Amino acid sequence: GSVKTPTGTYDCVRDKRVEYSDMNVMISGINVYSTKDTLYQYNYWTKAKKWNVIEITTDQKDKIKSIGYLLN
């Protein structure tokens, strides 16, 4: 498909990456902090720039955490 950014419109392919994190903090054998998280990263790649022109990161509920795009 194609995507439109402030720098132009590009023919792209999208890839989706999933990042799982599981962190436990223990002090003297006592668990003081624990968290699990899953993030989804969508990259839109174009041959014209030989790089991804847009990168979007969301949480499990598709809430956008960050968006970045190639400036030139």
C-alpha positions as YAML, in Angstrom:
chain: A
units: angstrom
residues:
- id: 1
  name: GLY
  ca: [0.00, 0.00, 0.00]
- id: 2
  name: SER
  ca: [0.96, 3.61, 0.25]
- id: 3
  name: VAL
  ca: [1.38, 5.94, 3.21]
- id: 4
  name: LYS
  ca: [1.42, 9.73, 3.34]
- id: 5
  name: THR
  ca: [3.80, 11.61, 5.64]
- id: 6
  name: PRO
  ca: [4.69, 15.29, 5.92]
- id: 7
  name: THR
  ca: [7.66, 14.56, 3.61]
- id: 8
  name: GLY
  ca: [5.77, 12.74, 0.86]
- id: 9
  name: THR
  ca: [3.73, 9.71, -0.19]
- id: 10
  name: TYR
  ca: [5.49, 6.35, -0.37]
- id: 11
  name: ASP
  ca: [4.71, 2.83, -1.60]
- id: 12
  name: CYS
  ca: [5.36, 0.67, 1.46]
- id: 13
  name: VAL
  ca: [5.13, -2.74, 3.02]
- id: 14
  name: ARG
  ca: [4.28, -3.05, 6.71]
- id: 15
  name: ASP
  ca: [5.81, -5.37, 9.25]
- id: 16
  name: LYS
  ca: [4.54, -5.99, 12.75]
- id: 17
  name: ARG
  ca: [6.84, -6.83, 15.66]
- id: 18
  name: VAL
  ca: [5.80, -7.90, 19.14]
- id: 19
  name: GLU
  ca: [7.90, -7.16, 22.22]
- id: 20
  name: TYR
  ca: [7.19, -8.98, 25.48]
- id: 21
  name: SER
  ca: [8.72, -7.76, 28.73]
- id: 22
  name: ASP
  ca: [8.60, -9.37, 32.15]
- id: 23
  name: MET
  ca: [10.49, -7.61, 34.94]
- id: 24
  name: ASN
  ca: [10.85, -8.53, 38.59]
- id: 25
  name: VAL
  ca: [12.88, -6.52, 41.10]
- id: 26
  name: MET
  ca: [13.91, -8.35, 44.23]
- id: 27
  name: ILE
  ca: [15.72, -6.99, 47.27]
- id: 28
  name: SER
  ca: [17.04, -9.53, 49.78]
- id: 29
  name: GLY
  ca: [14.79, -12.18, 48.26]
- id: 30
  name: ILE
  ca: [11.63, -10.06, 48.53]
- id: 31
  name: ASN
  ca: [9.79, -9.11, 45.35]
- id: 32
  name: VAL
  ca: [9.38, -5.31, 45.52]
- id: 33
  name: TYR
  ca: [8.28, -4.67, 41.94]
- id: 34
  name: SER
  ca: [6.86, -6.78, 39.14]
- id: 35
  name: THR
  ca: [5.50, -5.87, 35.71]
- id: 36
  name: LYS
  ca: [4.60, -7.57, 32.44]
- id: 37
  name: ASP
  ca: [3.97, -5.67, 29.23]
- id: 38
  name: THR
  ca: [3.43, -6.29, 25.54]
- id: 39
  name: LEU
  ca: [4.14, -3.69, 22.87]
- id: 40
  name: TYR
  ca: [3.38, -3.87, 19.16]
- id: 41
  name: GLN
  ca: [5.57, -2.03, 16.67]
- id: 42
  name: TYR
  ca: [4.46, -1.37, 13.09]
- id: 43
  name: ASN
  ca: [7.08, -0.33, 10.55]
- id: 44
  name: TYR
  ca: [6.28, 0.93, 7.06]
- id: 45
  name: TRP
  ca: [9.23, 0.21, 4.78]
- id: 46
  name: THR
  ca: [9.88, 1.75, 1.35]
- id: 47
  name: LYS
  ca: [12.45, 1.00, -1.32]
- id: 48
  name: ALA
  ca: [12.54, 4.70, -2.22]
- id: 49
  name: LYS
  ca: [14.25, 5.59, 1.07]
- id: 50
  name: LYS
  ca: [15.70, 2.13, 1.88]
- id: 51
  name: TRP
  ca: [14.39, 2.59, 5.43]
- id: 52
  name: ASN
  ca: [11.13, 2.68, 7.34]
- id: 53
  name: VAL
  ca: [9.26, 5.95, 6.78]
- id: 54
  name: ILE
  ca: [6.84, 5.46, 9.70]
- id: 55
  name: GLU
  ca: [7.17, 3.60, 12.99]
- id: 56
  name: ILE
  ca: [4.14, 3.23, 15.29]
- id: 57
  name: THR
  ca: [4.20, 1.58, 18.73]
- id: 58
  name: THR
  ca: [0.95, 0.54, 20.47]
- id: 59
  name: ASP
  ca: [-0.05, -1.38, 23.59]
- id: 60
  name: GLN
  ca: [-2.27, -4.47, 23.74]
- id: 61
  name: LYS
  ca: [-5.43, -2.36, 23.40]
- id: 62
  name: ASP
  ca: [-4.07, -0.53, 20.30]
- id: 63
  name: LYS
  ca: [-3.45, 2.65, 22.31]
- id: 64
  name: ILE
  ca: [-0.69, 4.53, 20.51]
- id: 65
  name: LYS
  ca: [2.44, 4.91, 22.63]
- id: 66
  name: SER
  ca: [4.66, 6.60, 20.02]
- id: 67
  name: ILE
  ca: [4.80, 7.58, 16.37]
- id: 68
  name: GLY
  ca: [7.88, 8.55, 14.42]
- id: 69
  name: TYR
  ca: [8.54, 9.26, 10.78]
- id: 70
  name: LEU
  ca: [11.53, 9.83, 8.56]
- id: 71
  name: LEU
  ca: [12.16, 13.55, 8.06]
- id: 72
  name: ASN
  ca: [13.97, 13.41, 4.72]
...
